[in-house]
């Protein structure tokens, strides 16, 4: 292997067999850790807020995570077999230079998640601060109304953002102890919320008897399919870059069984907590509260709320750096290794995270599911379709590893770009564009035929299928 190649670095090199130590338990634990986060809770509670009853919400989340488990295991195969990370695996289908395209798409989505998690952490700090300094709620408005941002939460958001950037400056090693804290605190906090809900609502009975708001099957399915797409979209990033983790697997069986045990179960169980607690808020407060940070602010004890909010902020900081900074920072650094190091890549991630206006995305369940989760699934579904078709139907699970790091190897295609993959990617994204434009209200509802905008409800599935099929046809004809 040419270790002097511009495509090679120690981080991107294949993991040797003796260093592949992750067992089934490691993968199950990884998913339990990643599933236990505030956005998972909000995922389930947003379905309740949207009108589903408890079992409809739980079933939707279970189905969505079972669906996304399939590309997760399929893409994970190459990582476990060859010890290569996602950007290198993408070179086989997109080309040695073209692999930057799916890497950037994934990076931008991670930037969005960084913004959302930072807003959650900042808002937790605001909820605590307002108990001790009530005047923070009535600070003069300094942002235009179109920003939808109040001064108090904005100050806390910026402070928490600066804390995240400081951790980037210190380096990733500084976050390890926080991840341990998160692994202990969040399960305890989830159980505490569950016991509160059961106590305040006088048992599970009243909660489970809360009916669905949908009066007929048409209304239900009109909400269900975009919601299901949103559930798949929730882990669409990881379904692409799962080789970053499976490259450390002791065997294929370890990554497959670990993911099957860990992903659908932990997501569904933690989502159950969100469903029960959100349903209980209607009974207790007379109004539905889908945001756990807002809910915690409703309790009377200043000390209790303060401890809870500090803990939420710390665990959010840990999740944010580990899940939403490391990956995009490396992707940005990969664009120009000589000019962008990890630290600069982290700063770029932080700036983009603010520019997406995360407080608007999670201001209501509609924005969270229909705009954010479904929107980015329309970008990442096509990438997944192309990579899976390439690996299983074109390459027959056989890669020439040395050529993945060679600018003149078989994966260089035309100047480093495989235009079959790029064309298939664009054609897979296009059908979802009208529905997205209508969702964000850029165009009028009647600007496109209803059947065309309706495709957006199935964005990940549409993009995955179209791009995968077109890529398969193009590569077969090319061959």
Coordinates of C-alpha atoms in Angstrom, one line a residue:
X1 CA 0.0 0.0 0.0
X2 CA 1.3 3.5 -0.9
X3 CA 1.4 5.2 2.5
X4 CA 2.7 8.4 0.9
X5 CA -0.6 8.8 -1.1
X6 CA -2.7 11.9 -0.5
X7 CA -5.6 9.5 0.1
X8 CA -3.8 7.8 3.0
X9 CA -3.5 8.7 6.7
X10 CA -3.2 6.8 9.9
X11 CA -6.8 7.6 10.7
X12 CA -8.1 6.3 7.4
X13 CA -5.8 3.2 7.2
X14 CA -7.4 -0.3 7.5
X15 CA -7.5 -1.6 11.0
X16 CA -5.3 -4.7 11.4
X17 CA -6.8 -8.0 12.6
X18 CA -5.2 -7.8 16.1
X19 CA -6.7 -4.4 16.8
X20 CA -10.3 -5.5 16.0
X21 CA -11.5 -6.1 19.5
X22 CA -15.2 -5.0 19.5
X23 CA -17.6 -7.8 20.5
X24 CA -21.4 -8.2 20.3
X25 CA -21.6 -6.5 23.7
X26 CA -19.6 -3.5 22.6
X27 CA -22.0 -2.8 19.7
X28 CA -25.1 -3.3 21.9
X29 CA -23.6 -0.9 24.5
X30 CA -22.7 1.6 21.7
X31 CA -26.4 1.8 20.6
X32 CA -27.7 1.9 24.2
X33 CA -25.4 4.9 24.8
X34 CA -26.3 6.7 21.6
X35 CA -30.1 6.0 21.9
X36 CA -30.2 7.5 25.4
X37 CA -30.3 11.2 24.5
X38 CA -32.9 14.0 24.7
X39 CA -33.7 13.9 20.9
X40 CA -34.8 10.3 21.2
X41 CA -37.2 11.2 24.0
X42 CA -38.4 14.1 21.8
X43 CA -38.8 11.8 18.9
X44 CA -41.5 9.7 20.7
X45 CA -43.1 12.6 22.5
X46 CA -43.5 14.5 19.2
X47 CA -45.5 11.6 17.9
X48 CA -47.9 11.8 20.8
X49 CA -48.1 15.6 20.3
X50 CA -48.8 14.9 16.6
X51 CA -51.9 12.9 17.6
X52 CA -50.8 9.3 18.0
X53 CA -51.8 7.2 21.1
X54 CA -49.1 5.3 23.0
X55 CA -49.0 2.0 21.0
X56 CA -49.1 3.8 17.7
X57 CA -46.1 5.9 18.7
X58 CA -44.1 2.9 20.0
X59 CA -44.9 0.8 16.9
X60 CA -43.9 3.6 14.6
X61 CA -40.5 4.0 16.4
X62 CA -39.9 0.2 16.4
X63 CA -40.7 -0.1 12.7
X64 CA -38.5 2.8 11.8
X65 CA -35.6 1.5 13.7
X66 CA -36.1 -2.0 12.3
X67 CA -36.0 -0.6 8.8
X68 CA -32.9 1.5 9.3
X69 CA -31.2 -1.6 10.9
X70 CA -31.1 -3.2 7.5
X71 CA -28.8 -0.6 5.7
X72 CA -26.9 -0.3 9.0
X73 CA -25.9 -4.0 9.0
X74 CA -25.4 -4.1 5.2
X75 CA -23.0 -1.1 5.2
X76 CA -21.3 -2.3 8.3
X77 CA -20.2 -5.5 6.5
X78 CA -17.5 -3.7 4.5
X79 CA -16.1 -2.1 7.7
X80 CA -15.9 -5.4 9.5
X81 CA -14.5 -7.3 6.5
X82 CA -11.8 -4.8 5.4
X83 CA -11.3 -2.6 8.5
X84 CA -12.0 0.6 6.5
X85 CA -13.9 3.7 7.6
X86 CA -16.8 5.3 5.8
X87 CA -14.9 7.9 3.7
X88 CA -12.7 5.1 2.3
X89 CA -15.6 2.8 1.7
X90 CA -17.4 5.6 -0.2
X91 CA -14.5 5.8 -2.7
X92 CA -15.5 2.4 -4.2
X93 CA -18.8 3.8 -5.4
X94 CA -18.3 7.6 -5.7
X95 CA -14.6 7.6 -6.7
X96 CA -11.5 8.6 -4.8
X97 CA -12.3 12.3 -5.1
X98 CA -16.1 11.9 -5.4
X99 CA -16.3 10.3 -2.0
X100 CA -16.1 13.8 -0.6
X101 CA -19.7 14.4 -1.8
X102 CA -21.4 11.9 0.5
X103 CA -18.9 12.8 3.3
X104 CA -20.0 16.5 3.0
X105 CA -23.7 15.6 2.9
X106 CA -23.2 13.6 6.1
X107 CA -21.1 16.4 7.6
X108 CA -23.8 19.1 7.0
X109 CA -26.4 16.9 8.7
X110 CA -24.1 16.4 11.7
X111 CA -23.7 20.2 11.9
X112 CA -27.5 20.4 12.1
X113 CA -27.6 17.9 14.9
X114 CA -24.8 19.8 16.6
X115 CA -27.0 22.9 16.5
X116 CA -30.0 21.1 17.9
X117 CA -28.1 19.5 20.7
X118 CA -26.5 22.8 21.6
X119 CA -29.9 24.5 21.7
X120 CA -31.2 21.8 24.0
X121 CA -28.2 22.2 26.3
X122 CA -28.4 26.0 26.2
X123 CA -32.2 25.9 27.0
X124 CA -31.5 23.6 29.9
X125 CA -29.2 26.3 31.3
X126 CA -31.8 29.0 30.7
X127 CA -34.5 26.9 32.6
X128 CA -32.1 26.7 35.6
X129 CA -31.0 30.4 35.4
X130 CA -34.5 31.8 35.3
X131 CA -35.3 30.2 38.7
X132 CA -32.5 32.1 40.3
X133 CA -32.5 35.2 38.1
X134 CA -36.1 35.7 37.0
X135 CA -35.3 38.9 35.2
X136 CA -33.6 36.9 32.4
X137 CA -37.1 36.1 31.1
X138 CA -37.9 39.8 30.6
X139 CA -34.7 41.0 29.0
X140 CA -35.3 43.5 26.1
X141 CA -35.8 41.8 22.7
X142 CA -32.6 42.3 20.6
X143 CA -33.4 39.9 17.7
X144 CA -35.9 40.5 14.9
X145 CA -39.2 38.7 15.3
X146 CA -38.4 36.6 12.2
X147 CA -35.6 35.0 14.2
X148 CA -38.1 33.6 16.7
X149 CA -35.5 33.9 19.4
X150 CA -35.9 35.5 22.8
X151 CA -32.9 37.3 24.4
X152 CA -32.6 35.1 27.6
X153 CA -32.5 31.7 25.8
X154 CA -30.2 33.2 23.1
X155 CA -27.6 34.3 25.7
X156 CA -27.6 30.8 27.3
X157 CA -27.4 29.2 23.9
X158 CA -24.4 31.2 22.9
X159 CA -22.7 30.5 26.3
X160 CA -23.2 26.8 25.9
X161 CA -22.0 27.0 22.2
X162 CA -18.8 28.6 23.5
X163 CA -18.4 25.8 26.0
X164 CA -18.6 23.3 23.1
X165 CA -16.1 25.2 21.1
X166 CA -13.8 25.3 24.1
X167 CA -13.9 21.5 24.4
X168 CA -13.1 21.3 20.6
X169 CA -10.1 23.5 21.4
X170 CA -9.0 21.2 24.3
X171 CA -9.4 18.1 22.1
X172 CA -11.7 15.1 22.1
X173 CA -9.9 13.3 25.0
X174 CA -11.4 15.9 27.4
X175 CA -14.9 14.4 26.9
X176 CA -14.3 10.8 28.0
X177 CA -15.3 11.4 31.6
X178 CA -18.4 13.2 30.6
X179 CA -19.5 10.2 28.5
X180 CA -19.2 8.0 31.6
X181 CA -21.3 10.5 33.5
X182 CA -23.9 10.5 30.7
X183 CA -24.1 6.7 30.7
X184 CA -24.9 6.7 34.4
X185 CA -27.1 9.8 34.6
X186 CA -29.5 9.5 31.7
X187 CA -30.9 6.0 32.5
X188 CA -31.4 7.2 36.1
X189 CA -33.1 10.4 34.9
X190 CA -35.3 8.4 32.5
X191 CA -36.4 6.1 35.3
X192 CA -37.1 9.0 37.6
X193 CA -39.2 10.7 35.0
X194 CA -41.1 7.5 34.4
X195 CA -41.8 7.0 38.1
X196 CA -43.0 10.6 38.3
X197 CA -45.4 10.1 35.4
X198 CA -46.8 6.9 36.9
X199 CA -47.3 8.6 40.3
X200 CA -48.7 11.9 39.0
X201 CA -51.1 10.2 36.6
X202 CA -52.1 7.6 39.1
X203 CA -50.7 4.6 37.2
X204 CA -50.4 3.5 33.6
X205 CA -54.1 3.1 33.2
X206 CA -55.1 6.7 32.5
X207 CA -52.0 7.1 30.2
X208 CA -52.7 4.1 28.1
X209 CA -56.3 5.0 27.8
X210 CA -55.5 8.4 26.2
X211 CA -57.0 8.0 22.7
X212 CA -55.5 8.8 19.4
X213 CA -56.5 12.2 17.9
X214 CA -57.0 10.7 14.5
X215 CA -60.6 10.1 13.7
X216 CA -60.1 8.0 10.6
X217 CA -57.4 5.9 8.9
X218 CA -56.8 8.5 6.2
X219 CA -55.7 11.1 8.7
X220 CA -53.6 8.6 10.6
X221 CA -51.7 7.4 7.6
X222 CA -51.2 11.0 6.4
X223 CA -49.2 11.5 9.6
X224 CA -47.8 7.9 9.9
X225 CA -45.8 7.7 6.7
X226 CA -43.8 10.9 7.1
X227 CA -43.3 10.0 10.8
X228 CA -42.0 6.6 9.8
X229 CA -39.6 8.3 7.3
X230 CA -38.5 10.6 10.1
X231 CA -37.8 7.6 12.4
X232 CA -35.6 6.1 9.6
X233 CA -34.0 9.5 9.0
X234 CA -33.1 9.8 12.7
X235 CA -30.2 7.3 12.2
X236 CA -29.7 7.9 8.5
X237 CA -26.3 9.4 9.1
X238 CA -25.1 6.4 11.1
X239 CA -26.5 4.0 8.6
X240 CA -23.9 5.4 6.2
X241 CA -20.9 5.9 8.5
X242 CA -21.4 2.7 10.5
X243 CA -18.1 1.3 9.0
X244 CA -16.4 3.8 11.2
X245 CA -17.4 1.6 14.1
X246 CA -17.7 -1.9 12.5
X247 CA -14.1 -1.7 11.3
X248 CA -13.2 -2.7 14.9
X249 CA -15.4 -5.8 15.0
X250 CA -14.0 -9.1 16.0
X251 CA -16.3 -10.7 13.4
X252 CA -19.3 -10.1 11.2
X253 CA -21.5 -11.9 13.7
X254 CA -20.4 -9.5 16.4
X255 CA -21.5 -6.3 14.5
X256 CA -24.7 -7.9 13.2
X257 CA -25.9 -9.4 16.5
X258 CA -24.8 -6.4 18.5
X259 CA -26.7 -4.0 16.3
X260 CA -29.8 -6.2 16.3
X261 CA -29.8 -6.5 20.1
X262 CA -28.9 -2.8 20.7
X263 CA -30.6 -0.5 18.2
X264 CA -34.4 -1.4 18.0
X265 CA -34.6 -2.4 21.7
X266 CA -32.9 0.6 23.3
X267 CA -34.6 3.1 21.0
X268 CA -38.1 1.6 21.7
X269 CA -37.6 1.3 25.4
X270 CA -36.3 4.9 25.9
X271 CA -39.1 6.1 23.5
X272 CA -41.6 4.3 25.7
X273 CA -40.5 6.6 28.6
X274 CA -41.0 9.6 26.3
X275 CA -44.5 8.4 25.4
X276 CA -45.6 7.7 29.0
X277 CA -44.2 11.0 30.4
X278 CA -45.7 13.1 27.5
X279 CA -49.1 11.5 27.9
X280 CA -48.9 12.1 31.7
X281 CA -48.3 15.8 31.2
X282 CA -51.7 16.1 29.6
X283 CA -53.3 14.5 32.6
X284 CA -51.3 16.5 35.2
X285 CA -50.9 19.9 33.6
X286 CA -53.9 19.9 31.2
X287 CA -51.6 20.6 28.3
X288 CA -49.2 18.4 26.4
X289 CA -45.5 19.1 27.0
X290 CA -43.3 17.3 24.5
X291 CA -39.9 18.9 25.5
X292 CA -38.4 17.3 28.6
X293 CA -36.4 20.4 29.4
X294 CA -39.6 22.5 29.4
X295 CA -41.2 19.8 31.6
X296 CA -38.4 19.9 34.2
X297 CA -38.9 23.6 34.4
X298 CA -42.4 23.0 35.6
X299 CA -41.4 21.5 39.0
X300 CA -41.4 23.6 42.1
X301 CA -38.1 22.7 43.7
X302 CA -35.3 25.1 42.5
X303 CA -32.6 22.7 43.6
X304 CA -34.2 19.7 41.8
X305 CA -34.6 21.6 38.6
X306 CA -31.1 23.1 38.8
X307 CA -29.5 19.7 39.3
X308 CA -31.5 18.2 36.5
X309 CA -30.7 21.0 34.1
X310 CA -27.0 20.9 34.9
X311 CA -27.0 17.2 34.3
X312 CA -28.9 17.6 31.0
X313 CA -26.3 20.2 29.9
X314 CA -23.3 18.0 30.8
X315 CA -24.7 14.9 29.1
X316 CA -25.7 16.9 26.1
X317 CA -22.2 18.3 25.9
X318 CA -20.8 14.8 26.0
X319 CA -23.2 13.5 23.3
X320 CA -22.6 16.5 21.1
X321 CA -18.8 16.3 21.0
X322 CA -18.7 12.5 20.5
X323 CA -21.5 12.2 18.0
X324 CA -21.8 15.5 16.2
X325 CA -18.3 17.1 16.2
X326 CA -15.8 14.3 15.6
X327 CA -17.3 13.1 12.4
X328 CA -17.9 16.4 10.5
X329 CA -14.6 17.9 11.8
X330 CA -12.7 15.0 10.2
X331 CA -14.9 15.3 7.0
X332 CA -14.0 19.0 6.7
X333 CA -10.4 18.3 7.5
X334 CA -10.4 15.6 4.7
X335 CA -11.2 18.3 2.1
X336 CA -7.9 20.0 2.6
X337 CA -5.6 18.2 5.1
X338 CA -2.9 20.8 4.8
X339 CA -5.1 23.7 5.7
X340 CA -7.9 22.4 7.9
X341 CA -7.0 20.4 11.0
X342 CA -9.5 18.8 13.4
X343 CA -9.8 22.0 15.5
X344 CA -10.7 24.2 12.5
X345 CA -13.1 21.5 11.3
X346 CA -14.8 21.6 14.7
X347 CA -15.1 25.4 14.5
X348 CA -16.7 25.1 11.0
X349 CA -19.2 22.6 12.4
X350 CA -20.1 25.0 15.2
X351 CA -20.7 28.0 12.9
X352 CA -22.9 26.0 10.5
X353 CA -24.7 24.6 13.6
X354 CA -25.9 28.1 14.5
X355 CA -26.8 29.1 10.9
X356 CA -29.4 26.4 10.6
X357 CA -31.5 28.1 13.3
X358 CA -31.9 25.0 15.5
X359 CA -34.4 26.6 17.8
X360 CA -36.9 26.8 14.9
X361 CA -36.4 23.2 13.9
X362 CA -37.4 21.9 17.3
X363 CA -39.9 24.6 18.3
X364 CA -42.7 22.2 17.4
X365 CA -43.0 18.5 16.4
X366 CA -43.9 19.4 12.8
X367 CA -40.6 21.2 12.2
X368 CA -38.6 18.4 14.0
X369 CA -40.1 15.5 12.0
X370 CA -41.3 16.9 8.7
X371 CA -38.7 19.6 8.0
X372 CA -35.5 18.3 9.7
X373 CA -35.7 14.5 9.9
X374 CA -37.5 13.9 6.7
X375 CA -35.6 16.6 4.9
X376 CA -32.1 15.3 5.5
X377 CA -33.3 11.7 4.9
X378 CA -34.0 12.7 1.3
X379 CA -30.3 13.5 1.0
X380 CA -28.9 10.5 2.8
X381 CA -31.3 7.8 1.5
X382 CA -29.9 8.0 -2.1
X383 CA -26.3 7.7 -0.8
X384 CA -27.2 4.6 1.1
X385 CA -28.9 3.1 -2.0
X386 CA -25.8 3.7 -4.1
X387 CA -23.3 2.3 -1.6
X388 CA -25.3 -0.8 -0.9
X389 CA -26.0 -1.6 -4.6
X390 CA -22.3 -1.0 -5.4
X391 CA -21.0 -3.3 -2.7
X392 CA -23.5 -6.1 -3.0
X393 CA -24.5 -6.2 -6.7
X394 CA -21.6 -4.6 -8.5
X395 CA -18.6 -5.5 -6.4
X396 CA -20.1 -8.8 -4.9
X397 CA -18.6 -7.8 -1.5
X398 CA -15.1 -7.8 -3.0
X399 CA -12.9 -4.6 -2.8
X400 CA -9.3 -4.1 -3.8
X401 CA -8.1 -2.3 -0.6
X402 CA -4.9 -0.9 -2.0
X403 CA -6.7 0.8 -4.9
X404 CA -9.0 2.6 -2.4
X405 CA -5.9 4.6 -1.4
X406 CA -4.5 5.0 -5.0
X407 CA -5.3 8.1 -7.1
X408 CA -4.7 6.0 -10.2
X409 CA -6.4 2.8 -9.1
X410 CA -9.6 1.2 -10.3
X411 CA -11.7 3.5 -8.1
X412 CA -10.3 6.7 -9.6
X413 CA -12.8 6.4 -12.5
X414 CA -12.7 9.8 -14.3
X415 CA -10.4 12.2 -12.5
X416 CA -11.4 10.6 -9.2
X417 CA -15.2 10.9 -9.8
X418 CA -17.7 8.2 -10.7
X419 CA -20.3 10.1 -12.6
X420 CA -22.7 7.1 -12.6
X421 CA -22.9 7.6 -8.8
X422 CA -23.1 11.4 -8.9
X423 CA -25.9 11.2 -11.5
X424 CA -27.8 8.6 -9.6
X425 CA -27.5 10.7 -6.4
X426 CA -28.9 13.8 -8.1
X427 CA -31.8 11.8 -9.7
X428 CA -32.6 10.3 -6.4
X429 CA -32.8 13.6 -4.6
X430 CA -34.8 15.5 -7.3
X431 CA -38.2 13.8 -6.7
X432 CA -38.2 15.0 -3.1
X433 CA -37.4 18.6 -3.8
X434 CA -41.0 19.8 -4.6
X435 CA -42.3 18.3 -1.3
X436 CA -39.5 19.9 0.7
X437 CA -40.0 23.3 -0.9
X438 CA -43.7 23.1 -0.1
X439 CA -43.0 21.9 3.5
X440 CA -40.7 24.9 4.2
X441 CA -43.3 27.2 2.5
X442 CA -41.0 28.4 -0.3
X443 CA -43.6 27.5 -2.9
X444 CA -47.4 27.4 -2.9
X445 CA -49.2 24.1 -2.2
X446 CA -50.5 24.1 -5.8
X447 CA -47.2 24.8 -7.5
X448 CA -46.6 21.1 -8.1
X449 CA -48.9 18.1 -8.7
X450 CA -50.1 16.5 -5.4
X451 CA -48.7 13.1 -6.3
X452 CA -45.2 14.7 -6.7
X453 CA -45.2 16.6 -3.4
X454 CA -46.7 13.5 -1.7
X455 CA -43.4 11.6 -2.5
X456 CA -41.7 13.7 0.2
X457 CA -43.6 11.7 2.9
X458 CA -41.5 8.7 1.8
X459 CA -38.3 10.7 1.1
X460 CA -35.7 8.2 2.4
X461 CA -37.4 5.2 0.7
X462 CA -37.9 7.1 -2.6
X463 CA -34.3 8.4 -2.7
X464 CA -32.8 5.0 -1.6
X465 CA -34.8 3.1 -4.3
X466 CA -34.4 5.5 -7.2
X467 CA -30.7 6.1 -6.7
X468 CA -29.9 2.5 -6.1
X469 CA -31.8 1.3 -9.2
X470 CA -30.4 4.0 -11.5
X471 CA -26.8 3.3 -10.3
X472 CA -27.2 -0.4 -10.8
X473 CA -28.5 0.1 -14.4
X474 CA -25.7 2.7 -15.2
X475 CA -22.9 0.5 -13.8
X476 CA -24.2 -2.6 -15.6
X477 CA -24.3 -0.8 -19.0
X478 CA -20.9 0.8 -18.3
X479 CA -19.4 -2.6 -17.5

